[in-house]
Amino acid sequence: MNYDRILIRYGEMSLKGRNRKHFVQKLKKNIKFILRDFKQIQIQSEWDRMYVLLNGEPAEEVISSLKHVFGIQSFSPAIKTEKNIEAIRAAALEIVRRAHTPGNTFKVSARRSDKTFEYDTNGLNHAVGAHILINVEDIKVDVKNPDLNLLVEIRHDAAYISGQVIQGAGGFPVASSGKAMLMLSGGIDSPVAGYLTMKRGVGIEAVHFHSPPFTSERAKQKALDLASKLAQYSGSVKVHIVPFTEIQETIHKQIPEGYTMTATRRMMLRIVEEIRQRQGALAIVTGESLGQVASQTMDSMFAINDVTSTPILRPLITMDKIDIIKIAEDIDTFEISNRPYEDCCTIFTPPSPKTRPKLDKIQAFEAKVDWSPLLEKAINHTEEVIVSARNQQIAEDTDDFF
Ligand code: ATP
Ligand code: MG
């Protein structure tokens, strides 16, 4: 008897009364998309849980993909049996035998939503527990801290037996709360900002600025590899790669050195704003953290933010670097971010950018150049790439996740 399904428990979204139906549908669609390579699986959703029916697909691989799905509180590989005590005992014994090493402890945790079942929860705990003790050698009961907690659940349609509760990713199903444009550099912070935003149910498209030949193909690949890590949570991520060389060179020539960084950020934001409108997204996400560098002081943010009234989400704004790095390590982006390739901003960063730029000054400096043809050209030459978690770069024809 093998595990034939994975039982999925919903997370925080179950608190949200009226939105619940929408979240459950979204979660089901996301799970389907993330598991799209497992052709035989089927998904059944109920109001308080979902079942992924394996139909012969490998449980371990499905489990490792499910760990990345936001909106799942926890899940358990399970066996469905008829509602009679013999069948339940047999399935429970099978699960224990598979997990057992001599000297281990266990307990049975029974639950009934079908109150008409012939055994109550205590009766079930004893009936199943006794069967295990008789049939498995060198095993003891420990109700406080067992090595194996055998979950036996009697529902109206059937009984479900499981030996494992796996922690889910939490949060809300991705794209259940609209879409945002993530400004994705090759650094440590922006992928973490993207991850945290996705966790709250926001779908992400990334925008990456590159400046060939000052930045190399490998720097661009780094951003795509980071996007591919984020795609683990959504199935795929669209990346807009903006050619930024000409604008940066113009800034370099036309803007006084102390203000080039401010101007660069403002131009980036103008471009992202235009792409956001075209893509129908509702916010812009950055990896900014207050005080970290010259562009992230209060004065800088005030002067830069001036070019758009679109909400800018800054999930890391109050976080210390050490805590950001912890998350980057957890989501496996840290190593990629640490690759040494240059980033377009580092190359053009002046030795001492102004940490307290003035809005009226930058506006006056910018007014001397007509930027619109340059901005338009960059937007028109923007390349779109869709990356997935597995093969990193995939064709345009993927089902639309959002
Ligand atoms: P990160 O680690 O995310 O690069 P950082 O601490 O190095 O951040 P900056 O380089 O000042 O800080 O960038 C601040 C934010 O601006 C980044 O988090 C990112 O959202 C955006 N950004 C910077 N460079 C780029 C780029 N080349 N393409 C897209 N967005 C960028
Ligand atoms: Mg950076």
Short mmCIF file of C-alpha atoms and ligand atoms in Angstrom, two decimals:
data_model
loop_
_atom_site.label_atom_id
_atom_site.label_comp_id
_atom_site.label_asym_id
_atom_site.label_seq_id
_atom_site.Cartn_x
_atom_site.Cartn_y
_atom_site.Cartn_z
CA MET A 1 0.00 0.00 0.00
CA ASN A 2 1.58 3.25 -1.11
CA TYR A 3 0.67 6.80 -0.32
CA ASP A 4 -1.95 7.57 -2.92
CA ARG A 5 -2.56 11.24 -2.22
CA ILE A 6 -1.29 14.35 -0.50
CA LEU A 7 -3.62 16.09 1.84
CA ILE A 8 -3.20 19.86 1.80
CA ARG A 9 -4.22 22.17 4.63
CA TYR A 10 -4.83 25.82 3.89
CA GLY A 11 -2.94 28.56 5.63
CA GLU A 12 -3.88 32.00 6.75
CA MET A 13 -6.32 32.40 3.90
CA SER A 14 -8.84 30.30 5.74
CA LEU A 15 -9.33 33.32 8.00
CA LYS A 16 -10.52 35.46 5.13
CA GLY A 17 -14.24 34.77 5.04
CA ARG A 18 -15.52 36.20 1.81
CA ASN A 19 -12.35 35.86 -0.23
CA ARG A 20 -12.00 32.25 0.64
CA LYS A 21 -13.56 30.80 -2.48
CA HIS A 22 -11.33 32.95 -4.66
CA PHE A 23 -8.21 31.94 -2.72
CA VAL A 24 -9.03 28.26 -2.88
CA GLN A 25 -9.54 28.44 -6.64
CA LYS A 26 -6.29 30.35 -7.03
CA LEU A 27 -4.42 27.87 -4.86
CA LYS A 28 -5.78 24.98 -6.89
CA LYS A 29 -4.72 26.62 -10.14
CA ASN A 30 -1.25 27.38 -8.76
CA ILE A 31 -0.76 23.82 -7.53
CA LYS A 32 -1.85 22.50 -10.91
CA PHE A 33 0.65 24.78 -12.65
CA ILE A 34 3.56 23.99 -10.32
CA LEU A 35 2.89 20.25 -10.73
CA ARG A 36 2.28 20.47 -14.47
CA ASP A 37 5.10 18.03 -15.29
CA PHE A 38 3.36 15.27 -13.31
CA LYS A 39 0.81 14.34 -15.92
CA GLN A 40 -1.22 11.82 -13.91
CA ILE A 41 -2.06 13.88 -10.86
CA GLN A 42 -5.54 15.16 -10.14
CA ILE A 43 -6.56 17.79 -7.64
CA GLN A 44 -9.72 17.70 -5.58
CA SER A 45 -10.61 20.72 -3.53
CA GLU A 46 -12.97 20.88 -0.60
CA TRP A 47 -13.86 23.85 1.53
CA ASP A 48 -11.23 23.15 4.19
CA ARG A 49 -8.58 21.13 2.33
CA MET A 50 -7.34 19.80 -0.96
CA TYR A 51 -6.15 16.41 -2.13
CA VAL A 52 -3.50 15.86 -4.73
CA LEU A 53 -4.21 12.38 -6.08
CA LEU A 54 -0.89 10.92 -7.16
CA ASN A 55 -2.15 8.21 -9.55
CA GLY A 56 1.31 6.67 -9.56
CA GLU A 57 3.39 9.89 -9.69
CA PRO A 58 6.34 9.94 -7.25
CA ALA A 59 5.28 11.31 -3.84
CA GLU A 60 8.75 12.61 -2.92
CA GLU A 61 9.11 14.83 -5.99
CA VAL A 62 5.58 16.14 -5.71
CA ILE A 63 6.24 16.94 -2.04
CA SER A 64 9.37 18.90 -2.81
CA SER A 65 7.50 21.03 -5.37
CA LEU A 66 4.61 21.62 -2.97
CA LYS A 67 6.98 23.06 -0.37
CA HIS A 68 7.19 26.19 -2.54
CA VAL A 69 3.49 26.86 -2.92
CA PHE A 70 2.28 29.85 -0.92
CA GLY A 71 -1.14 29.45 0.71
CA ILE A 72 -0.38 25.95 2.02
CA GLN A 73 -0.08 25.76 5.79
CA SER A 74 0.93 22.11 5.94
CA PHE A 75 0.49 18.91 4.01
CA SER A 76 0.67 15.19 4.55
CA PRO A 77 1.13 12.24 2.26
CA ALA A 78 -1.84 10.00 3.04
CA ILE A 79 -3.61 6.75 2.28
CA LYS A 80 -7.36 6.74 1.74
CA THR A 81 -9.18 3.67 3.03
CA GLU A 82 -12.68 2.44 3.54
CA LYS A 83 -14.27 3.36 6.82
CA ASN A 84 -13.85 0.05 8.56
CA ILE A 85 -11.43 -0.66 11.33
CA GLU A 86 -9.62 -3.49 9.52
CA ALA A 87 -8.74 -1.33 6.53
CA ILE A 88 -7.67 1.52 8.78
CA ARG A 89 -5.45 -0.75 10.86
CA ALA A 90 -3.83 -2.23 7.77
CA ALA A 91 -2.99 1.19 6.31
CA ALA A 92 -1.69 2.45 9.66
CA LEU A 93 0.52 -0.60 10.06
CA GLU A 94 1.94 -0.14 6.59
CA ILE A 95 2.87 3.48 7.30
CA VAL A 96 4.51 2.60 10.62
CA ARG A 97 6.47 -0.31 9.11
CA ARG A 98 7.81 1.93 6.42
CA ALA A 99 8.99 4.65 8.80
CA HIS A 100 10.03 2.45 11.70
CA THR A 101 13.50 1.92 13.09
CA PRO A 102 13.81 -0.26 16.22
CA GLY A 103 13.44 1.64 19.47
CA ASN A 104 11.25 4.34 17.96
CA THR A 105 8.11 5.66 19.58
CA PHE A 106 4.70 6.51 18.16
CA LYS A 107 1.25 7.69 19.01
CA VAL A 108 -2.09 7.67 17.22
CA SER A 109 -3.98 10.95 16.82
CA ALA A 110 -7.50 10.18 15.66
CA ARG A 111 -10.07 12.74 14.57
CA ARG A 112 -13.62 12.31 13.44
CA SER A 113 -15.73 14.66 11.44
CA ASP A 114 -18.13 11.77 10.86
CA LYS A 115 -19.53 11.37 14.36
CA THR A 116 -21.56 8.30 13.37
CA PHE A 117 -18.43 6.17 12.98
CA GLU A 118 -18.51 3.15 15.26
CA TYR A 119 -15.37 4.16 17.21
CA ASP A 120 -14.93 7.49 18.96
CA THR A 121 -11.48 9.13 18.92
CA ASN A 122 -10.31 7.38 22.08
CA GLY A 123 -11.58 4.08 20.83
CA LEU A 124 -9.78 4.60 17.53
CA ASN A 125 -6.51 5.55 19.22
CA HIS A 126 -6.63 2.33 21.19
CA ALA A 127 -7.82 0.06 18.40
CA VAL A 128 -5.14 1.27 15.99
CA GLY A 129 -2.40 1.64 18.64
CA ALA A 130 -2.92 -1.91 19.92
CA HIS A 131 -2.67 -3.29 16.37
CA ILE A 132 0.67 -1.53 15.89
CA LEU A 133 2.05 -2.73 19.24
CA ILE A 134 1.14 -6.34 18.45
CA ASN A 135 2.58 -6.30 14.94
CA VAL A 136 5.70 -4.16 15.13
CA GLU A 137 8.72 -5.19 17.12
CA ASP A 138 10.55 -2.89 19.46
CA ILE A 139 8.16 0.04 19.36
CA LYS A 140 6.69 1.99 22.26
CA VAL A 141 3.98 4.57 22.74
CA ASP A 142 5.00 8.09 23.63
CA VAL A 143 2.09 10.53 23.65
CA LYS A 144 4.20 13.62 24.40
CA ASN A 145 7.05 13.46 21.93
CA PRO A 146 6.63 10.53 19.55
CA ASP A 147 8.99 9.85 16.63
CA LEU A 148 5.93 9.07 14.54
CA ASN A 149 2.54 10.69 14.93
CA LEU A 150 0.00 8.59 13.12
CA LEU A 151 -2.91 10.71 11.97
CA VAL A 152 -6.18 8.87 11.49
CA GLU A 153 -9.02 10.95 10.23
CA ILE A 154 -12.58 9.76 9.74
CA ARG A 155 -14.42 11.94 7.26
CA HIS A 156 -17.83 11.42 5.72
CA ASP A 157 -16.54 9.90 2.51
CA ALA A 158 -13.64 7.79 3.80
CA ALA A 159 -10.80 7.42 6.30
CA TYR A 160 -7.41 9.07 5.73
CA ILE A 161 -4.23 7.81 7.34
CA SER A 162 -0.97 9.68 7.39
CA GLY A 163 2.31 9.59 9.28
CA GLN A 164 3.84 12.94 8.55
CA VAL A 165 2.96 16.64 8.68
CA ILE A 166 5.16 18.74 6.45
CA GLN A 167 5.35 22.49 6.96
CA GLY A 168 4.06 24.45 3.96
CA ALA A 169 5.32 27.81 2.72
CA GLY A 170 2.49 29.76 4.40
CA GLY A 171 1.26 33.11 3.11
CA PHE A 172 -1.37 33.57 0.40
CA PRO A 173 -1.61 31.92 -3.02
CA VAL A 174 0.54 33.84 -5.51
CA ALA A 175 -1.41 36.19 -7.77
CA SER A 176 -4.50 36.16 -5.57
CA SER A 177 -3.90 39.85 -4.86
CA GLY A 178 -2.89 41.25 -8.23
CA LYS A 179 0.46 41.79 -9.87
CA ALA A 180 3.53 43.98 -9.27
CA MET A 181 6.74 44.78 -11.14
CA LEU A 182 9.85 43.71 -9.23
CA MET A 183 12.99 45.74 -9.93
CA LEU A 184 15.43 42.86 -9.97
CA SER A 185 19.15 43.61 -9.86
CA GLY A 186 21.82 40.98 -9.43
CA GLY A 187 22.15 41.88 -5.75
CA ILE A 188 21.13 40.15 -2.55
CA ASP A 189 18.16 42.31 -1.68
CA SER A 190 15.79 42.46 -4.61
CA PRO A 191 15.20 38.69 -4.94
CA VAL A 192 14.36 38.60 -1.22
CA ALA A 193 11.95 41.52 -1.72
CA GLY A 194 10.35 39.59 -4.59
CA TYR A 195 9.99 36.46 -2.49
CA LEU A 196 8.35 38.31 0.42
CA THR A 197 5.94 40.08 -1.91
CA MET A 198 4.94 36.83 -3.61
CA LYS A 199 4.36 35.32 -0.20
CA ARG A 200 1.62 37.88 0.41
CA GLY A 201 -0.19 36.70 -2.71
CA VAL A 202 1.21 39.16 -5.26
CA GLY A 203 2.20 37.95 -8.72
CA ILE A 204 5.57 39.22 -9.93
CA GLU A 205 7.07 40.26 -13.25
CA ALA A 206 10.71 41.31 -13.03
CA VAL A 207 12.44 44.26 -14.69
CA HIS A 208 16.21 44.15 -15.03
CA PHE A 209 18.39 46.96 -16.36
CA HIS A 210 21.59 46.09 -18.11
CA SER A 211 24.22 48.18 -19.83
CA PRO A 212 26.21 46.25 -22.39
CA PRO A 213 29.14 46.30 -23.01
CA PHE A 214 29.77 47.70 -19.51
CA THR A 215 27.81 44.80 -18.06
CA SER A 216 28.34 41.32 -19.46
CA GLU A 217 26.01 38.52 -20.58
CA ARG A 218 26.90 36.79 -17.35
CA ALA A 219 25.49 39.69 -15.33
CA LYS A 220 22.22 39.33 -17.25
CA GLN A 221 22.26 35.57 -16.73
CA LYS A 222 22.63 36.18 -13.02
CA ALA A 223 19.36 38.13 -12.96
CA LEU A 224 17.66 35.37 -14.98
CA ASP A 225 18.97 32.73 -12.58
CA LEU A 226 17.59 34.72 -9.65
CA ALA A 227 14.24 35.01 -11.42
CA SER A 228 14.28 31.28 -11.92
CA LYS A 229 14.62 30.77 -8.16
CA LEU A 230 11.58 32.99 -7.67
CA ALA A 231 9.75 30.97 -10.33
CA GLN A 232 9.78 28.05 -7.88
CA TYR A 233 7.00 29.86 -6.06
CA SER A 234 4.88 30.72 -9.06
CA GLY A 235 5.76 28.26 -11.80
CA SER A 236 7.28 30.93 -14.05
CA VAL A 237 8.42 34.56 -13.98
CA LYS A 238 8.45 36.99 -16.87
CA VAL A 239 11.61 39.12 -16.96
CA HIS A 240 11.80 42.40 -18.88
CA ILE A 241 15.40 43.16 -19.75
CA VAL A 242 15.90 46.84 -20.45
CA PRO A 243 18.91 48.11 -22.44
CA PHE A 244 20.13 51.00 -20.32
CA THR A 245 23.54 51.91 -21.76
CA GLU A 246 22.56 54.97 -23.75
CA ILE A 247 20.62 56.51 -20.90
CA GLN A 248 23.45 55.92 -18.47
CA GLU A 249 25.98 57.46 -20.85
CA THR A 250 23.76 60.49 -21.32
CA ILE A 251 23.31 60.87 -17.58
CA HIS A 252 27.07 60.68 -17.23
CA LYS A 253 27.59 63.46 -19.72
CA GLN A 254 24.73 65.75 -18.78
CA ILE A 255 24.16 65.50 -15.04
CA PRO A 256 26.61 66.80 -12.41
CA GLU A 257 28.45 63.94 -10.79
CA GLY A 258 26.84 64.16 -7.33
CA TYR A 259 23.43 63.72 -8.93
CA THR A 260 24.05 60.95 -11.48
CA MET A 261 22.88 58.26 -9.12
CA THR A 262 19.65 60.12 -8.35
CA ALA A 263 19.02 60.67 -12.06
CA THR A 264 19.76 57.01 -12.85
CA ARG A 265 17.19 55.83 -10.31
CA ARG A 266 14.60 58.27 -11.58
CA MET A 267 15.08 57.09 -15.16
CA MET A 268 14.82 53.47 -14.09
CA LEU A 269 11.63 54.19 -12.23
CA ARG A 270 10.12 56.04 -15.22
CA ILE A 271 10.79 53.03 -17.43
CA VAL A 272 9.43 50.55 -14.90
CA GLU A 273 6.35 52.73 -14.55
CA GLU A 274 5.71 52.57 -18.30
CA ILE A 275 6.20 48.78 -18.40
CA ARG A 276 3.94 48.44 -15.36
CA GLN A 277 1.13 50.23 -17.16
CA ARG A 278 1.51 48.09 -20.25
CA GLN A 279 1.48 44.90 -18.20
CA GLY A 280 -1.46 45.90 -16.03
CA ALA A 281 0.42 45.67 -12.74
CA LEU A 282 -0.57 47.73 -9.70
CA ALA A 283 2.68 48.33 -7.84
CA ILE A 284 6.47 48.41 -8.09
CA VAL A 285 8.66 46.37 -5.71
CA THR A 286 12.27 47.18 -4.82
CA GLY A 287 14.87 45.71 -2.50
CA GLU A 288 15.57 49.03 -0.84
CA SER A 289 16.44 49.09 2.83
CA LEU A 290 16.62 52.39 4.69
CA GLY A 291 20.10 53.83 5.06
CA GLN A 292 21.89 50.95 3.35
CA VAL A 293 23.50 53.03 0.59
CA ALA A 294 23.37 56.60 -0.76
CA SER A 295 20.28 55.96 -2.89
CA GLN A 296 18.39 54.64 0.10
CA THR A 297 18.38 57.58 2.46
CA MET A 298 15.11 59.37 3.21
CA ASP A 299 16.20 62.33 1.08
CA SER A 300 17.11 60.10 -1.84
CA MET A 301 13.89 58.18 -1.74
CA PHE A 302 11.95 61.45 -1.65
CA ALA A 303 13.80 62.77 -4.72
CA ILE A 304 13.56 59.47 -6.64
CA ASN A 305 9.96 58.56 -5.78
CA ASP A 306 8.86 61.90 -7.25
CA VAL A 307 8.60 60.48 -10.80
CA THR A 308 5.71 58.14 -10.04
CA SER A 309 2.58 58.00 -7.95
CA THR A 310 2.34 54.22 -8.28
CA PRO A 311 2.67 52.47 -4.91
CA ILE A 312 6.25 51.30 -4.36
CA LEU A 313 6.45 48.27 -2.09
CA ARG A 314 9.71 48.01 -0.14
CA PRO A 315 9.40 44.84 1.93
CA LEU A 316 12.96 45.16 3.28
CA ILE A 317 12.79 48.81 4.21
CA THR A 318 13.39 48.35 7.94
CA MET A 319 15.35 45.13 7.84
CA ASP A 320 19.01 44.68 8.78
CA LYS A 321 21.30 43.20 6.17
CA ILE A 322 22.00 40.15 8.30
CA ASP A 323 18.31 39.25 8.39
CA ILE A 324 17.97 39.80 4.65
CA ILE A 325 20.92 37.47 4.08
CA LYS A 326 19.27 34.80 6.23
CA ILE A 327 16.22 34.82 3.97
CA ALA A 328 18.43 34.86 0.86
CA GLU A 329 20.13 31.73 2.15
CA ASP A 330 16.81 30.05 2.93
CA ILE A 331 15.43 30.67 -0.55
CA ASP A 332 18.73 29.72 -2.14
CA THR A 333 19.44 33.01 -3.91
CA PHE A 334 22.41 34.10 -1.79
CA GLU A 335 25.02 32.17 -3.71
CA ILE A 336 23.81 33.45 -7.08
CA SER A 337 23.70 37.03 -5.79
CA ASN A 338 27.26 36.68 -4.55
CA ARG A 339 28.65 35.88 -8.00
CA PRO A 340 31.11 38.63 -8.76
CA TYR A 341 29.67 40.07 -11.98
CA GLU A 342 29.25 43.79 -12.24
CA ASP A 343 25.91 45.54 -12.14
CA CYS A 344 24.98 48.54 -14.24
CA CYS A 345 24.65 50.81 -11.25
CA THR A 346 27.95 49.88 -9.66
CA ILE A 347 29.82 50.70 -12.84
CA PHE A 348 28.43 54.19 -13.17
CA THR A 349 28.28 54.97 -9.47
CA PRO A 350 30.23 58.14 -8.75
CA PRO A 351 32.82 58.02 -5.96
CA SER A 352 30.64 60.18 -3.71
CA PRO A 353 26.96 60.31 -4.64
CA LYS A 354 24.85 62.82 -2.76
CA THR A 355 23.14 61.28 0.21
CA ARG A 356 20.87 64.31 0.55
CA PRO A 357 19.86 65.19 -3.02
CA LYS A 358 17.39 68.04 -3.46
CA LEU A 359 14.30 67.48 -5.58
CA ASP A 360 14.33 70.93 -7.21
CA LYS A 361 17.99 70.52 -8.20
CA ILE A 362 17.58 67.15 -9.88
CA GLN A 363 14.48 68.41 -11.66
CA ALA A 364 16.46 71.41 -12.96
CA PHE A 365 19.40 69.26 -14.12
CA GLU A 366 17.11 66.82 -15.91
CA ALA A 367 15.20 69.63 -17.63
CA LYS A 368 18.22 70.42 -19.81
CA VAL A 369 17.84 67.20 -21.81
CA ASP A 370 14.85 65.75 -23.67
CA TRP A 371 14.80 62.28 -22.21
CA SER A 372 11.63 60.98 -23.82
CA PRO A 373 13.18 59.61 -27.05
CA LEU A 374 15.83 57.80 -25.01
CA LEU A 375 13.29 56.37 -22.61
CA GLU A 376 11.03 55.30 -25.45
CA LYS A 377 13.88 53.62 -27.27
CA ALA A 378 14.90 51.67 -24.17
CA ILE A 379 11.31 50.52 -23.63
CA ASN A 380 10.86 49.53 -27.27
CA HIS A 381 14.05 47.48 -27.21
CA THR A 382 13.19 45.73 -23.98
CA GLU A 383 13.53 41.98 -24.28
CA GLU A 384 10.99 39.68 -22.61
CA VAL A 385 12.11 36.32 -21.29
CA ILE A 386 9.99 33.84 -19.34
CA VAL A 387 11.91 31.69 -16.91
CA SER A 388 10.68 28.62 -15.06
CA ALA A 389 12.09 26.93 -11.99
CA ARG A 390 13.32 23.88 -13.88
CA ASN A 391 14.69 24.73 -17.27
CA GLN A 392 15.30 28.40 -16.47
CA GLN A 393 14.26 29.77 -19.81
CA ILE A 394 11.01 28.72 -21.41
CA ALA A 395 9.01 29.63 -24.45
CA GLU A 396 6.28 32.22 -24.55
CA ASP A 397 3.56 29.62 -24.99
CA THR A 398 3.36 28.53 -21.35
CA ASP A 399 -0.15 28.68 -19.94
CA ASP A 400 -0.64 32.03 -18.42
CA PHE A 401 -0.12 31.60 -14.72
CA PHE A 402 -1.89 34.76 -13.71
P1 ATP B 1 20.14 44.77 -4.43
O1 ATP B 1 20.88 43.88 -3.52
O2 ATP B 1 18.70 44.36 -4.61
O3 ATP B 1 20.86 45.03 -5.70
P2 ATP B 1 21.29 47.04 -3.21
O4 ATP B 1 21.35 47.05 -1.76
O5 ATP B 1 22.52 46.67 -3.98
O6 ATP B 1 20.07 46.15 -3.67
P3 ATP B 1 20.92 49.30 -4.92
O7 ATP B 1 21.90 48.78 -5.86
O8 ATP B 1 20.96 50.71 -4.47
O9 ATP B 1 20.81 48.47 -3.59
O10 ATP B 1 19.47 49.05 -5.52
C1 ATP B 1 18.28 49.35 -4.83
C2 ATP B 1 17.14 48.69 -5.56
O11 ATP B 1 17.03 49.21 -6.89
C3 ATP B 1 17.36 47.21 -5.77
O12 ATP B 1 16.97 46.45 -4.64
C4 ATP B 1 16.51 46.92 -6.96
O13 ATP B 1 15.16 46.79 -6.59
C5 ATP B 1 16.69 48.19 -7.80
N1 ATP B 1 17.79 47.99 -8.77
C6 ATP B 1 19.08 48.28 -8.64
N2 ATP B 1 19.79 47.94 -9.74
C7 ATP B 1 18.91 47.39 -10.61
C8 ATP B 1 19.00 46.83 -11.93
N3 ATP B 1 20.16 46.74 -12.57
N4 ATP B 1 17.86 46.39 -12.50
C9 ATP B 1 16.67 46.45 -11.85
N5 ATP B 1 16.54 46.96 -10.63
C10 ATP B 1 17.63 47.43 -10.01
MG MG B 2 22.44 46.44 -6.12
#
